[in-house]
Coordinates of N, CA and C and ligand atoms in Angstrom, one line a residue:
X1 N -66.7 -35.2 -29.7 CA -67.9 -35.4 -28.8 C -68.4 -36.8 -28.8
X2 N -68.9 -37.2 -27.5 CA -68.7 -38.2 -27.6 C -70.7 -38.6 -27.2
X3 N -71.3 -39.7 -27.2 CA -72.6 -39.8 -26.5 C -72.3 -40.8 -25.2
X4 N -72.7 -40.1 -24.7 CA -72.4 -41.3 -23.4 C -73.8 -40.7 -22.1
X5 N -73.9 -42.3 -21.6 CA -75.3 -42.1 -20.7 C -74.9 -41.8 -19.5
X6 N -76.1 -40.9 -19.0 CA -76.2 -40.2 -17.8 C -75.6 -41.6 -16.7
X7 N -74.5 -41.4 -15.7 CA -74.4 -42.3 -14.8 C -75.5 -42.3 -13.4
X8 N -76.0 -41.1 -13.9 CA -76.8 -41.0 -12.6 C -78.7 -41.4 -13.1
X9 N -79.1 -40.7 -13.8 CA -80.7 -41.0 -14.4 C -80.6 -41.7 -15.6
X10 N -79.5 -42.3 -16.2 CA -79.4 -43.1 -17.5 C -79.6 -42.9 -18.6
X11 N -80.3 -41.1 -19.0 CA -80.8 -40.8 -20.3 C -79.3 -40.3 -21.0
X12 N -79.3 -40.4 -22.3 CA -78.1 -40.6 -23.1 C -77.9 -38.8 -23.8
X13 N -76.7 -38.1 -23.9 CA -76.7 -36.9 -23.9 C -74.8 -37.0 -24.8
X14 N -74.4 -35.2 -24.8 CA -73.5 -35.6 -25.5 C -72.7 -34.4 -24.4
X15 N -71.9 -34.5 -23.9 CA -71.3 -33.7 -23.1 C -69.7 -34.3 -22.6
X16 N -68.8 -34.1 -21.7 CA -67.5 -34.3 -21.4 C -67.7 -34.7 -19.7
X17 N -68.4 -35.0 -19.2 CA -69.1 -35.0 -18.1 C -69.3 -36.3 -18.0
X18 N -69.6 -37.3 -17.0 CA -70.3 -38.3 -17.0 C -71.9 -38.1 -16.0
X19 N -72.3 -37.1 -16.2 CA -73.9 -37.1 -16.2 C -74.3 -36.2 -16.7
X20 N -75.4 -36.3 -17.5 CA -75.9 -35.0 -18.0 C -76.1 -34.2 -17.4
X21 N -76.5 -32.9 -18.0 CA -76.5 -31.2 -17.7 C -77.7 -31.2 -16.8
X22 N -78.9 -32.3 -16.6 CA -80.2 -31.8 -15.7 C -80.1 -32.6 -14.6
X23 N -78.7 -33.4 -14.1 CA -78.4 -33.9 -13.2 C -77.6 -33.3 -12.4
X24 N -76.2 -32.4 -13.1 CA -74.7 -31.9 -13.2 C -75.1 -31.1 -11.5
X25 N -76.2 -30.1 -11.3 CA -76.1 -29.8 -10.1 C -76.3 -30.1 -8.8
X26 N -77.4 -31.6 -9.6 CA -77.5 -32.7 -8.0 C -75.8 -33.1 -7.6
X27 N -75.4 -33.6 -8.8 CA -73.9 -34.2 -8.7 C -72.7 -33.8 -7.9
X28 N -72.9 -32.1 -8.4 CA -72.3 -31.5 -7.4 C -72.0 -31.0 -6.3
X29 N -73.4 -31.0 -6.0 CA -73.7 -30.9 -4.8 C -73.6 -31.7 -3.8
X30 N -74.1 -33.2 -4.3 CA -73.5 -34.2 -3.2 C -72.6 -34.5 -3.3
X31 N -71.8 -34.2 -4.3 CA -69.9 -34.4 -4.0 C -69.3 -33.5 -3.0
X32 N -69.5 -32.5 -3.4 CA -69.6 -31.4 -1.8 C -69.9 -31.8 -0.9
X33 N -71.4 -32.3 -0.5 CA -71.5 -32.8 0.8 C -70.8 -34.0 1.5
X34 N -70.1 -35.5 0.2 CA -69.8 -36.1 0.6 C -68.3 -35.6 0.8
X35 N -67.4 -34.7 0.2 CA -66.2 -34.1 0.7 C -66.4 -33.8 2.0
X36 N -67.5 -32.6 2.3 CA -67.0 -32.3 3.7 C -67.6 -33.4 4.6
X37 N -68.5 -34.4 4.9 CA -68.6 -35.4 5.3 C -67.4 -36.0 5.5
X38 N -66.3 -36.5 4.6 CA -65.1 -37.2 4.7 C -64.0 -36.3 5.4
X39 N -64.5 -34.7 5.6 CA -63.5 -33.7 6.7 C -63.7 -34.1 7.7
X40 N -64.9 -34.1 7.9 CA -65.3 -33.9 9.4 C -65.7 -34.7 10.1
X41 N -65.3 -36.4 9.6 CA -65.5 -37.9 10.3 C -64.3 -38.2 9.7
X42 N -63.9 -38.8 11.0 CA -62.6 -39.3 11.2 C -62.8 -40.3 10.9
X43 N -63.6 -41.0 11.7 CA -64.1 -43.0 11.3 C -65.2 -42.9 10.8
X44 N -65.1 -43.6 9.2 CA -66.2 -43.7 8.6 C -66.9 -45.5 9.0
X45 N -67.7 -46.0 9.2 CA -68.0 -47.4 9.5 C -68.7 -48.0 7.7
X46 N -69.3 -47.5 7.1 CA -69.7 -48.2 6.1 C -70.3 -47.0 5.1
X47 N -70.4 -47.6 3.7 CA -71.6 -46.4 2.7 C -72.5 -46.7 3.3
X48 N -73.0 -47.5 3.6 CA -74.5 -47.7 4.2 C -75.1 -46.1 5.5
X49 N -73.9 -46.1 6.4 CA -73.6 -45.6 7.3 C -73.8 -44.0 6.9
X50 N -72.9 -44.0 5.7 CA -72.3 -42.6 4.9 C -73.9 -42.0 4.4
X51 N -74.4 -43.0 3.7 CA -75.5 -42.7 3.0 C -76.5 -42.2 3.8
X52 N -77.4 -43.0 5.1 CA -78.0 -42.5 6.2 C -77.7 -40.8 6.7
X53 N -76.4 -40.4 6.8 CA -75.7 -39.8 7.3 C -76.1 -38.2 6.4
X54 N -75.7 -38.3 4.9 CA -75.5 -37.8 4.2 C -77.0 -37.4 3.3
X55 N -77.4 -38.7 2.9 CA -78.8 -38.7 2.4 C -78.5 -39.2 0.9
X56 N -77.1 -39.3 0.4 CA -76.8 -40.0 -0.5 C -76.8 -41.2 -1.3
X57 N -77.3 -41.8 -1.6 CA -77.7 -43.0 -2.5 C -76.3 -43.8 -2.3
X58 N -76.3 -45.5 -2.1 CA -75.2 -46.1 -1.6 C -74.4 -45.9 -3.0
X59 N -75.6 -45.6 -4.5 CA -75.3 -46.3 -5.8 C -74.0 -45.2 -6.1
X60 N -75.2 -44.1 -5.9 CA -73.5 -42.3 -5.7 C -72.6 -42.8 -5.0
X61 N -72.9 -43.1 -4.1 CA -71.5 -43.0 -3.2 C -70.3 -43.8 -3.8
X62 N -70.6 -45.0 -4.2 CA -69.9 -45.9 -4.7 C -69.0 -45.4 -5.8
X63 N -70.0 -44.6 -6.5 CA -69.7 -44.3 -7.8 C -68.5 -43.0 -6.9
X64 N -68.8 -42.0 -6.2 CA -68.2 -41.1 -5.7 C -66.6 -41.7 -5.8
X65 N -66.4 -42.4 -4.6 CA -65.0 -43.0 -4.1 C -64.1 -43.3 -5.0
X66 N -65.1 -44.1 -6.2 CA -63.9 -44.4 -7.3 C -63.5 -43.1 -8.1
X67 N -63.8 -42.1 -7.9 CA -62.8 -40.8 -8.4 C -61.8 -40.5 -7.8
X68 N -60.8 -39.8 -8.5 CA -59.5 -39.7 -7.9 C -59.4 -38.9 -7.1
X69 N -60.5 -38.0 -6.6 CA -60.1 -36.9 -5.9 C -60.2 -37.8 -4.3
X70 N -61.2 -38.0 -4.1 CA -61.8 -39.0 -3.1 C -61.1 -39.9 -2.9
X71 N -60.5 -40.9 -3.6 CA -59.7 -41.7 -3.3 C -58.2 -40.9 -2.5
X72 N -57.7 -39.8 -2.9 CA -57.7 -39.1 -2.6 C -57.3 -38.8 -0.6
X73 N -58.8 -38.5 -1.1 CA -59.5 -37.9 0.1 C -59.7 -38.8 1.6
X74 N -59.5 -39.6 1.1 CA -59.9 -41.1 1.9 C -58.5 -41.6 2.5
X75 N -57.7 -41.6 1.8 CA -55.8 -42.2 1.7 C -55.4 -41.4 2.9
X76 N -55.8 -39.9 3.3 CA -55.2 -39.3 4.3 C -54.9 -39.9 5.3
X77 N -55.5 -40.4 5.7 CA -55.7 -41.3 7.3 C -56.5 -43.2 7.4
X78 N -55.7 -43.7 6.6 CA -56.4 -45.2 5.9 C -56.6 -45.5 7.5
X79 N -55.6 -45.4 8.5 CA -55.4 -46.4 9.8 C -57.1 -45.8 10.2
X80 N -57.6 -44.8 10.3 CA -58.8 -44.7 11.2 C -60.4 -44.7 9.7
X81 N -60.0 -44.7 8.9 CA -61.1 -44.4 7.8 C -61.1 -45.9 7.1
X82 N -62.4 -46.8 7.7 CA -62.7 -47.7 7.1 C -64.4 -47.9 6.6
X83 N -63.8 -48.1 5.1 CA -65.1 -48.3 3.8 C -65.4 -49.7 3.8
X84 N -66.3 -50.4 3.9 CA -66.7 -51.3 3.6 C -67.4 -51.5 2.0
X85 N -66.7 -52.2 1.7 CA -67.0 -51.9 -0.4 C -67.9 -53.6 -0.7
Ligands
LIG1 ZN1 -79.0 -37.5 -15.8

């Protein structure tokens, strides 16, 4: 077990997770939203864009993409899906 800090509200906790347990269902939930967000737009123009869009924080989003699922999720169709990082 390891201590590692919340990525999202910064308080320090001990879990396998990278945010703690009183964040874990915001987390989830806008990983969900930003999944089907990334279904159902073909052309993304920016996080800024995504974020407006979504209601997501640019700082999540950022954080979102660099997961493998997402990255992922994004690769399907690079020619029309552009992120500005
Ligand atoms: Zn937290």
């Amino acid at each position: 077990m390891d201590f590692k800090k919340c990525e999202r509200c910064g308080c320090f906790f001990v879990t396998n997770s990278s945010v703690c347990p009183k964040c874990e269902p915001k987390e989830t939930f806008e990983m969900q939203k930003f999944k089907d967000y990334l279904n159902q737009n073909i052309s993304l123009d920016s996080i800024k864009d995504v974020s407006i869009n979504t209601g997501i924080s640019e700082k999540n989003l950022n954080r979102f993409i660099k997961k493998s699922e997402f990255s992922n999720l994004m690769k399907q169709d690079t020619s029309n899906i552009k992120i500005n990082l």
